[in-house]
CSV table of C-alpha atoms in Angstrom, one decimal:
chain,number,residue,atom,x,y,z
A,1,UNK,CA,58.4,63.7,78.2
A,2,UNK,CA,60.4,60.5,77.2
A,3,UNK,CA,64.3,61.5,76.6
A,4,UNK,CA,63.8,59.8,72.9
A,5,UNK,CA,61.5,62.3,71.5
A,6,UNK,CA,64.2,64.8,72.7
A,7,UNK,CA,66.7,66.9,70.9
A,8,UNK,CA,69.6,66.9,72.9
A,9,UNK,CA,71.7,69.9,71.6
A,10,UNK,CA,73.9,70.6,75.2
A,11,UNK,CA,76.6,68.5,74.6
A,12,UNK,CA,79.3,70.8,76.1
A,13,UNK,CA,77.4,70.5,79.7
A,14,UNK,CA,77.4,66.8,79.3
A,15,UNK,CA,77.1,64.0,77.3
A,16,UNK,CA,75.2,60.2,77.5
A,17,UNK,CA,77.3,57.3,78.4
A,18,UNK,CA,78.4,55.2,75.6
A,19,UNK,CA,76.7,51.6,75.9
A,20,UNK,CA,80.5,49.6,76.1
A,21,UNK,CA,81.5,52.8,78.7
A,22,UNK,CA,77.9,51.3,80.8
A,23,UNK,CA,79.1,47.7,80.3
A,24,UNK,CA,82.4,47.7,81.5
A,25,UNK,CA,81.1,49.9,84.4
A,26,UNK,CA,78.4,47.3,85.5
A,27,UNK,CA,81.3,44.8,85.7
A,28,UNK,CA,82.5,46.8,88.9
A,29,UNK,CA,79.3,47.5,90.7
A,30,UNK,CA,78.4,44.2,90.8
A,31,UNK,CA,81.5,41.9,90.4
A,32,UNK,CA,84.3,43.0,90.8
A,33,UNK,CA,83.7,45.4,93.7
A,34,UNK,CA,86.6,45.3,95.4
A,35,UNK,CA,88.4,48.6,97.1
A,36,UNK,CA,91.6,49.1,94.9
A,37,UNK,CA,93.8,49.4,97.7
A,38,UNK,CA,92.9,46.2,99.4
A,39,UNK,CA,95.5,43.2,99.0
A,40,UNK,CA,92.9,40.4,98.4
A,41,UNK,CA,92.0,39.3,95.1
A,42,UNK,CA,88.9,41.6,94.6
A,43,UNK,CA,91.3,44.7,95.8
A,44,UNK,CA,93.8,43.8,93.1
A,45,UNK,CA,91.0,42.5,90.2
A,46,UNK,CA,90.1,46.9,90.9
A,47,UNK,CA,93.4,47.7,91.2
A,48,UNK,CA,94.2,46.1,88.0
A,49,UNK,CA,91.3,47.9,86.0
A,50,UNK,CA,92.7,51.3,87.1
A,51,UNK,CA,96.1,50.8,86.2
A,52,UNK,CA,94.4,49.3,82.8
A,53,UNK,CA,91.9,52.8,82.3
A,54,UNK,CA,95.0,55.0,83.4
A,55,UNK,CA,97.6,53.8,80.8
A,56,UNK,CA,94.1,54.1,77.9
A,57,UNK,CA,94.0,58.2,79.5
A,58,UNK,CA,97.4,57.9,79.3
A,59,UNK,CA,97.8,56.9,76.1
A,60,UNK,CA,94.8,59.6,74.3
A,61,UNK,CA,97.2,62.3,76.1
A,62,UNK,CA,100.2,61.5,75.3
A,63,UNK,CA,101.7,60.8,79.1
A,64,UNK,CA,102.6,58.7,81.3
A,65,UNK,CA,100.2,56.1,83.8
A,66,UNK,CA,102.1,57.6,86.9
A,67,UNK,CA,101.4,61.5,85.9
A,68,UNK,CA,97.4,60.9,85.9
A,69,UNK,CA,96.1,62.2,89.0
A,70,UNK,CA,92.3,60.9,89.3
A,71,UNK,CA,90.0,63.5,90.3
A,72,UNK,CA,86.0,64.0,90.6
A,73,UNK,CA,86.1,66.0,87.3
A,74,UNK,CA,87.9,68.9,85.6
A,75,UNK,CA,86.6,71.5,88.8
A,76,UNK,CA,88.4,69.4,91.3
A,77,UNK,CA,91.4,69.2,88.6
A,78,UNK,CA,91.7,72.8,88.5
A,79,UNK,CA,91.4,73.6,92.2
A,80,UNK,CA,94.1,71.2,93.3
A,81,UNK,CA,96.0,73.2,90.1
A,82,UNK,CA,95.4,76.7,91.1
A,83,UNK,CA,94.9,76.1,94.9
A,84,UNK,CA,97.9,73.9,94.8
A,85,UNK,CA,100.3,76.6,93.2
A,86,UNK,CA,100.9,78.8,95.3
A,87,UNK,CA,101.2,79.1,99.3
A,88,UNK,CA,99.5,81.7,101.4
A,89,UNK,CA,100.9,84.9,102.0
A,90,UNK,CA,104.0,84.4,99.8
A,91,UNK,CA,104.9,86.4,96.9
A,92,UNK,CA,103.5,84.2,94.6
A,93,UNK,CA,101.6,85.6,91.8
A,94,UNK,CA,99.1,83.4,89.5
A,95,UNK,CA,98.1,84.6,86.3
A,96,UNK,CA,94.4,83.9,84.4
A,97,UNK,CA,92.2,84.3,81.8
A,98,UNK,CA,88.9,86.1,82.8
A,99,UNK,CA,86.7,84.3,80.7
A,100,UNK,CA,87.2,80.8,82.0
A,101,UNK,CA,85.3,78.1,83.6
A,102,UNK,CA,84.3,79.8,87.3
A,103,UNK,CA,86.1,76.4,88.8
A,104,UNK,CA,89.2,78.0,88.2
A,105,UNK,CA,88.0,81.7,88.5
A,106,UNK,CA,86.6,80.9,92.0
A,107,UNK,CA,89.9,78.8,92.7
A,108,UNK,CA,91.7,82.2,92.5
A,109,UNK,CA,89.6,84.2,93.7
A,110,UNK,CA,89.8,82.2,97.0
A,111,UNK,CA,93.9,82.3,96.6
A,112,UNK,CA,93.2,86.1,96.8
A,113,UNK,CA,91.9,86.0,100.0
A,114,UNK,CA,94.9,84.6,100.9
A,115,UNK,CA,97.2,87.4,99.9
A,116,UNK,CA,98.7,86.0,96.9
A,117,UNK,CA,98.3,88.2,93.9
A,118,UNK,CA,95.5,87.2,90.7
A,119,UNK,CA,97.0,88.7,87.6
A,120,UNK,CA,94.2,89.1,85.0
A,121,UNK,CA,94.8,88.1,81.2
A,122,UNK,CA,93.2,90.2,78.8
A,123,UNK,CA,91.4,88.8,75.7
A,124,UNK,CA,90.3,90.1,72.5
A,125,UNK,CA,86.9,90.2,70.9
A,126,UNK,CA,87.4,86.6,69.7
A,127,UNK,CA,88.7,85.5,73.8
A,128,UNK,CA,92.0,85.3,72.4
A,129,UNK,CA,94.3,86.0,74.7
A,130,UNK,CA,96.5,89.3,74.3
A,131,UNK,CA,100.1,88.3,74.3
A,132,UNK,CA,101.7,91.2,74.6
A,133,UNK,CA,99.6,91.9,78.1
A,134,UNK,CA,100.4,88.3,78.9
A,135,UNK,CA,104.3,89.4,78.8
A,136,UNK,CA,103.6,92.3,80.5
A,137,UNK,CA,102.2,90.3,83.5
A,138,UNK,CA,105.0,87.7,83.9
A,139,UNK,CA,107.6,87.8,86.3
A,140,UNK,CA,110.1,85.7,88.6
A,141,UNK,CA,107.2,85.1,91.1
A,142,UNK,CA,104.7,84.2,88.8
A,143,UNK,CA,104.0,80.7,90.1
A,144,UNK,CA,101.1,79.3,87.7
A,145,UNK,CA,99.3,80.5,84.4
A,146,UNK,CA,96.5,78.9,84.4
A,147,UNK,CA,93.7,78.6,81.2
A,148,UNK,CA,91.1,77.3,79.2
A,149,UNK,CA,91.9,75.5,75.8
A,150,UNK,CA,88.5,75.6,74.5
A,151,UNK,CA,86.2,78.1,76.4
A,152,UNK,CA,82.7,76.5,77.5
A,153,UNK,CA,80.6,79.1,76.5
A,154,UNK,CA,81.6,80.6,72.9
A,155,UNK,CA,84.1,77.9,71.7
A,156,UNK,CA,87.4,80.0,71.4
A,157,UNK,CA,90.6,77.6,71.4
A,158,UNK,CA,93.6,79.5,72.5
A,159,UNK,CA,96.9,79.7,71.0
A,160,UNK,CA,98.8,77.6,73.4
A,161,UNK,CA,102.2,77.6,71.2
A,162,UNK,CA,102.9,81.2,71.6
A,163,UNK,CA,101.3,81.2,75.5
A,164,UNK,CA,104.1,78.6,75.8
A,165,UNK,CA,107.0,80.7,74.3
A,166,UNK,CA,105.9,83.9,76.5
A,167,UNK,CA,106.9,81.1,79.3
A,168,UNK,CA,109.9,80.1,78.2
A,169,UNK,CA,111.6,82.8,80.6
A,170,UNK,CA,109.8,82.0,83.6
A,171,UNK,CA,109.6,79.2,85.6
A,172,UNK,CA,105.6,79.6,86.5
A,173,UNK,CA,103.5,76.0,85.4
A,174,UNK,CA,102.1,76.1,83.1
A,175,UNK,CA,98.4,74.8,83.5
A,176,UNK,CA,95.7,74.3,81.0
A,177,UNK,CA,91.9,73.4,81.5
A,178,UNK,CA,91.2,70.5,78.6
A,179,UNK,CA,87.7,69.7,79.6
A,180,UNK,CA,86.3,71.0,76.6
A,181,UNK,CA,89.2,70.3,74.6
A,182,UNK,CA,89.2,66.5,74.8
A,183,UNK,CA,87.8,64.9,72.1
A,184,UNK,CA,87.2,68.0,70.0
A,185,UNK,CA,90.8,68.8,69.8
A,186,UNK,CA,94.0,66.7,69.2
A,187,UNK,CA,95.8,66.5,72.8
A,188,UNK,CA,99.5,65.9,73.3
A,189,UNK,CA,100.4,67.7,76.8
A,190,UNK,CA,104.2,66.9,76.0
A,191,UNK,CA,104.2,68.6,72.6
A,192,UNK,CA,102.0,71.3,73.9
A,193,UNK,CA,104.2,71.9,76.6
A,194,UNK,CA,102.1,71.9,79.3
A,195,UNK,CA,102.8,71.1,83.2
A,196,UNK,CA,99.1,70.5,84.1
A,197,UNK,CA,95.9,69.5,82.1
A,198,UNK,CA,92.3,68.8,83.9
A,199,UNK,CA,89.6,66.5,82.0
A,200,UNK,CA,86.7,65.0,82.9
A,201,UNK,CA,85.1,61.9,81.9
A,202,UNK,CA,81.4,63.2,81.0
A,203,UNK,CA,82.7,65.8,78.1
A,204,UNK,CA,83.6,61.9,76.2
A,205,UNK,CA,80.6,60.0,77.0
A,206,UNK,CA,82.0,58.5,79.8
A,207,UNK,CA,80.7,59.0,83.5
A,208,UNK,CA,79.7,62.1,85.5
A,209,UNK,CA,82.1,61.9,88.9
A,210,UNK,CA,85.4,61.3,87.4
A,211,UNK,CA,87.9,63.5,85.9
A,212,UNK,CA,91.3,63.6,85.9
A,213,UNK,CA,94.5,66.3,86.7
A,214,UNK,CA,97.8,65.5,84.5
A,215,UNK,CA,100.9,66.9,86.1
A,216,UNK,CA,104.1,66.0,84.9
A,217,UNK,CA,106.4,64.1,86.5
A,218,UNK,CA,109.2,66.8,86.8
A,219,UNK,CA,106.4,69.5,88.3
A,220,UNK,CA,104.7,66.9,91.3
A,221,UNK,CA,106.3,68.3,93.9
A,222,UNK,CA,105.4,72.1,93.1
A,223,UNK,CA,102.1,71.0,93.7
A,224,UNK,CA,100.4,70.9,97.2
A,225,UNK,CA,97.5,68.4,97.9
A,226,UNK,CA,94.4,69.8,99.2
A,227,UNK,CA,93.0,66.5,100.4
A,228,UNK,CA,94.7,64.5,103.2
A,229,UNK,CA,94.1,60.5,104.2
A,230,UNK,CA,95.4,56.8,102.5
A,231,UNK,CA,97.8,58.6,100.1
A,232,UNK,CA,96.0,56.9,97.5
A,233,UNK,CA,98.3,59.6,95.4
A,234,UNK,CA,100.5,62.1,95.9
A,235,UNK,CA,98.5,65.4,95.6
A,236,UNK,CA,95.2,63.4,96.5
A,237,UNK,CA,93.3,60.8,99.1
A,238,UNK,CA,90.5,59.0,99.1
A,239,UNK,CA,89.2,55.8,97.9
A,240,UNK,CA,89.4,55.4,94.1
A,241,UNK,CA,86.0,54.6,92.5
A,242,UNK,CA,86.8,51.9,90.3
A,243,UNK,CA,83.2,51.9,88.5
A,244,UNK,CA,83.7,55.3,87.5
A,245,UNK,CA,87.3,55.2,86.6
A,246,UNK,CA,86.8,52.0,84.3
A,247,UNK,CA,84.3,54.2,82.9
A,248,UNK,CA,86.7,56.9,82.1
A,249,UNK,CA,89.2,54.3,80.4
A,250,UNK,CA,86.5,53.2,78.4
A,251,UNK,CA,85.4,56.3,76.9
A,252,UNK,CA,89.2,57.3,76.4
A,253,UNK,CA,89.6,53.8,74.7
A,254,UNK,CA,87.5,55.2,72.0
A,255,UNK,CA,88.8,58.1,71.3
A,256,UNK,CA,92.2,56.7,70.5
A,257,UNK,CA,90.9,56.0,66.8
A,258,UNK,CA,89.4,59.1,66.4
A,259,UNK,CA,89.4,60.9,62.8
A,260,UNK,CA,89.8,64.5,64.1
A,261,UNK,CA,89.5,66.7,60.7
A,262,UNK,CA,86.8,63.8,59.9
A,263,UNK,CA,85.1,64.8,63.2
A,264,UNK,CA,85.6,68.6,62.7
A,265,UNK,CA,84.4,68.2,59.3
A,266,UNK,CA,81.3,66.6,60.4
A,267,UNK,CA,80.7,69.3,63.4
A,268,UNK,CA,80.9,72.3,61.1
A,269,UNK,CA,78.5,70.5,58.6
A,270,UNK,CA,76.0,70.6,62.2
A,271,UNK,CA,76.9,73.8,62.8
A,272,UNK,CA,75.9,74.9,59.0
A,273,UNK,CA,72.5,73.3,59.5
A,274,UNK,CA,71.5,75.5,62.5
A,275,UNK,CA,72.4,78.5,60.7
A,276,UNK,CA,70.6,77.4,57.5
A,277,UNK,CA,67.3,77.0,58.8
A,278,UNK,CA,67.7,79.8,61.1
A,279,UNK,CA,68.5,82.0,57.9
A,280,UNK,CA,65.8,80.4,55.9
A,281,UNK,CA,63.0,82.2,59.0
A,282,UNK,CA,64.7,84.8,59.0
A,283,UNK,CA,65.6,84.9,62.7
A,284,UNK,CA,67.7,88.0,63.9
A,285,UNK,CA,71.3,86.6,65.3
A,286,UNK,CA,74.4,87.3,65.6
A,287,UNK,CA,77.3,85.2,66.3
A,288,UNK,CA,79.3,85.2,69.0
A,289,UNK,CA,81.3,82.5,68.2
A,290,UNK,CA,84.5,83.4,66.2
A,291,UNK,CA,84.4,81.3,63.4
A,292,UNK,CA,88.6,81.2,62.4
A,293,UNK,CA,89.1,80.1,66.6
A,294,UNK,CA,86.8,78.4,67.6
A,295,UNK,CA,85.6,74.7,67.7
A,296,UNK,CA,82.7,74.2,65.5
A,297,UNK,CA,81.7,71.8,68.2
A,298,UNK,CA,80.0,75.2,69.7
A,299,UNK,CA,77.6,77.7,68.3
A,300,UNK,CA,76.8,80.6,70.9
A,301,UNK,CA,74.3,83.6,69.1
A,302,UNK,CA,72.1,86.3,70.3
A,303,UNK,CA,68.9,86.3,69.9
A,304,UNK,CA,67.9,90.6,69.8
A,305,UNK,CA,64.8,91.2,71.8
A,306,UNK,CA,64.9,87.9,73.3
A,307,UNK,CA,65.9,86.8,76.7
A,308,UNK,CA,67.8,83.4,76.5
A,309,UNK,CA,66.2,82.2,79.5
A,310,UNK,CA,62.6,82.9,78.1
A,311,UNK,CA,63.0,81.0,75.2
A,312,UNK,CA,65.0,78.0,76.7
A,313,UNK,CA,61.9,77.4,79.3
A,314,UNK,CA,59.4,77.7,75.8
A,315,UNK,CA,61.5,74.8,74.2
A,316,UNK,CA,59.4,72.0,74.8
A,317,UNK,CA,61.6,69.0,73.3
A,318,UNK,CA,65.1,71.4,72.8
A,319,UNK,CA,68.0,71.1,75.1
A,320,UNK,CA,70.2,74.3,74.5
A,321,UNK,CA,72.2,76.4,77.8
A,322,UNK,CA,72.4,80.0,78.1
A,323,UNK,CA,76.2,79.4,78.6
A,324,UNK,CA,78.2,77.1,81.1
A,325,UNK,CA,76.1,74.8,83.0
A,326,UNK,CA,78.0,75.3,86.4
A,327,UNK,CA,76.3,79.0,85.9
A,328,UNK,CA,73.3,78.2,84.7
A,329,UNK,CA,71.5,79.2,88.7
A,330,UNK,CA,73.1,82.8,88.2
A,331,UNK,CA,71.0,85.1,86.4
A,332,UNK,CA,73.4,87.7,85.4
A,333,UNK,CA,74.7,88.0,81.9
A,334,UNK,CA,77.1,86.0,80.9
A,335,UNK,CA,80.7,87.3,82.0
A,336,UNK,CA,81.9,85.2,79.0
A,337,UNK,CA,80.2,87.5,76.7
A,338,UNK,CA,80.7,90.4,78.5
A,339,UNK,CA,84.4,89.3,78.6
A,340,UNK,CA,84.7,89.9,75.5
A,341,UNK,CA,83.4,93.4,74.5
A,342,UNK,CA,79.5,92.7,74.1
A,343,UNK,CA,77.0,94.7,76.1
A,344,UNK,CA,74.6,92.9,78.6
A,345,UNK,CA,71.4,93.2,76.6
A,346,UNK,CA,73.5,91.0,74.4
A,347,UNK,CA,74.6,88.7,76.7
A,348,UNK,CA,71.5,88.2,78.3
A,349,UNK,CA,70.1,87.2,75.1
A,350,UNK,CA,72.7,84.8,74.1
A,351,UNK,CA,71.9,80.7,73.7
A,352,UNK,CA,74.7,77.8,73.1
A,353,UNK,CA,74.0,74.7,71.1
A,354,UNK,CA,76.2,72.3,71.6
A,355,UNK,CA,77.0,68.7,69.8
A,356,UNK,CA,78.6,65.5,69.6
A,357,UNK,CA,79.9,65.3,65.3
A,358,UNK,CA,78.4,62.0,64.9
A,359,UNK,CA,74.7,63.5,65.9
A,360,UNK,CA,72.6,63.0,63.2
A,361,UNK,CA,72.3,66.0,60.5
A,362,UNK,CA,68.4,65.6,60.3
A,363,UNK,CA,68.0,65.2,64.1
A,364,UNK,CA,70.0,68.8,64.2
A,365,UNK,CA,67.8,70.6,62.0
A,366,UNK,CA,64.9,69.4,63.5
A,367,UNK,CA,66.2,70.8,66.3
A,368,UNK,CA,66.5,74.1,64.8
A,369,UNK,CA,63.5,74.0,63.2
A,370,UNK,CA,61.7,73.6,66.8
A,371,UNK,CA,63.4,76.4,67.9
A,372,UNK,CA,62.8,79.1,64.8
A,373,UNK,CA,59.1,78.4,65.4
A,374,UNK,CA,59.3,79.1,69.3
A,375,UNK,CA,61.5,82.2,68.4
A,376,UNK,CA,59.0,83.2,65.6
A,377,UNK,CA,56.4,82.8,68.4
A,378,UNK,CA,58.5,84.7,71.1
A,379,UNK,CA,58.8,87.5,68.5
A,380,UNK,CA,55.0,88.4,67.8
A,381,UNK,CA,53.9,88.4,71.1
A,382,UNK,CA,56.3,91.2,72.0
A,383,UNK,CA,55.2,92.4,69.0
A,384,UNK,CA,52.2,92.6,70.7
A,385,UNK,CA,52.8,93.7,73.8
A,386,UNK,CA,54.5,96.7,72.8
């Protein structure tokens, strides 16, 4: 089916590349070429344009050129965070939240084998986190707390400001996983008080490949690399893929002009449209989705009676997830939902859209329209079959 006559609703697994973000990376695959740590002309012409798309990353973050660490995305980002953190078999402790991305879940999970201690965060029904179990878990070992800003799956922002002051006693980093954040959210990683941030350049209409790991110049050196070569920077080797991270600059070049209550505005208007015509069918859902917290950027429901997998393989020109698309092989419910107090029959039946706030309102409920009918459809025949 051609991708025009599709409804792309799936935004928060990936998004297309802006048209100037594929310009200025053509410029690189086919000109200016050159390996950025060469000395000749072409190495310095690369060298140059990743100097230029770090200070624009820089800039849309609100730090410095020379505390961007570039990365193959956020998962990379928050490996060389977590994994970083905390030596083997010391009395380190790292604490997370449960209902994060499974890049950073996994990342601990692997620091457990090594005998350092995973403290677990709980949340709340909304996947707020509980602050005063947070203070209950911190210590003088705690090395790292490590979490989501915006959660994939259901949307949830956290509070960061009071995550921060339970810090202000400890000397753990504080680390915080922005992919979903960026461009949704306003991002200042100096006001927010954060050591560490990971994005990635796909979330922005930039390029898949390319991320990015912000750690402050005063925490460097509490971070260990995990890669080992050229030195290409201090917590990471490798040769720098210029393409890509011209990309990157590109799409953060946009988003330095961005209206962001104009662009929430416009998201919850999207998010009202789905509803509506969901309402107007009469479809069974309920939201999973807090809507005070959470960025109206995501809608996650459940569909009673309805397995979300089922109905996203009967979507013949829909593009919704089940959750997270790093998960989307596992068939088990979703621990995000789960996470947060709901029963598996739930979670198995629960369906993200996602969206960019300049999509267009009729292409949205045209969308949702598609999808009523198929649900509609889904409905009678169990009807029938029971």
């Amino acid at each position: 089916m051609p991708s025009n006559s599709l409804i792309y609703l799936d935004a928060a697994a990936t998004t297309p590349c802006a048209d100037d973000v594929i310009k200025e990376m053509i410029k690189f695959n086919k000109s200016n070429y050159g390996n950025p740590s060469s000395t000749h002309i072409l190495g310095r012409l690369a060298r140059s344009a990743i100097l230029e798309s770090a200070s624009h990353i820089s800039e849309l973050i609100g730090c410095t050129s020379a505390e961007i660490i570039f990365t193959s995305g956020a998962t990379e980002s928050n490996n060389i965070a977590i994994l970083g953190s905390a030596p083997p078999d010391s009395n380190s402790n790292i604490i997370i939240c449960p209902i994060d991305h499974k890049s950073s879940l996994l990342a601990a999970e692997e620091l457990e084998k090594r005998n350092v201690e995973i403290r677990r965060m709980k949340v709340d029904s909304n996947g707020r986190v509980n602050l005063p179990h947070l203070h209950s878990l911190l210590d003088t070992n705690t090395s790292l707390l490590s979490i989501s800003y915006v959660n994939s799956e259901i949307g949830t922002f956290q509070n960061l400001v009071e995550i921060k002051k339970a810090l202000e006693k400890s000397n753990a980093l504080f680390h915080i996983d922005a992919a979903q954040a960026l461009g949704k959210l306003p991002i200042n990683v100096k006001q927010l008080g954060v050591d560490c941030a990971s994005i990635s350049a796909h979330k922005i209409e930039g390029p898949k490949g390319i991320g990015a790991l912000y750690v402050s110049s005063s925490c460097m050196s509490r971070l260990r690399p995990l890669t080992f070569g050229g030195g290409q920077s201090s917590l990471r080797s490798g040769t720098l893929p210029t393409q890509l991270i011209a990309g990157f600059g590109a799409a953060a070049r946009r988003l330095k002009s961005k209206d962001y209550p104009a662009s929430w505005a416009a998201a919850k208007q999207l998010r009202d449209a789905i509803l509506e015509t969901l309402n107007k069918h009469q479809i069974s859902y309920v939201i999973n989705s807090p809507d005070n917290v959470s960025t109206p950027h995501i809608l996650n429901i459940s569909l009673p009676a309805i397995r979300s997998e089922t109905l996203i393989s009967c979507l013949r020109n829909v593009c919704i997830s089940s959750g997270s698309a790093c998960n989307s092989n596992n068939l088990a419910p979703s621990y995000v939902i789960t996470g947060i107090g709901h029963d598996a029959i739930r979670a198995n039946s629960a369906i993200r859209f996602s969206f960019t706030s300049d999509m267009d309102i009729k292409t949205v409920r045209k969308g949702a329209e598609s999808l009523s009918q198929t649900v509609l459809q889904l409905t009678q025949l169990n009807n029938r079959n029971k």
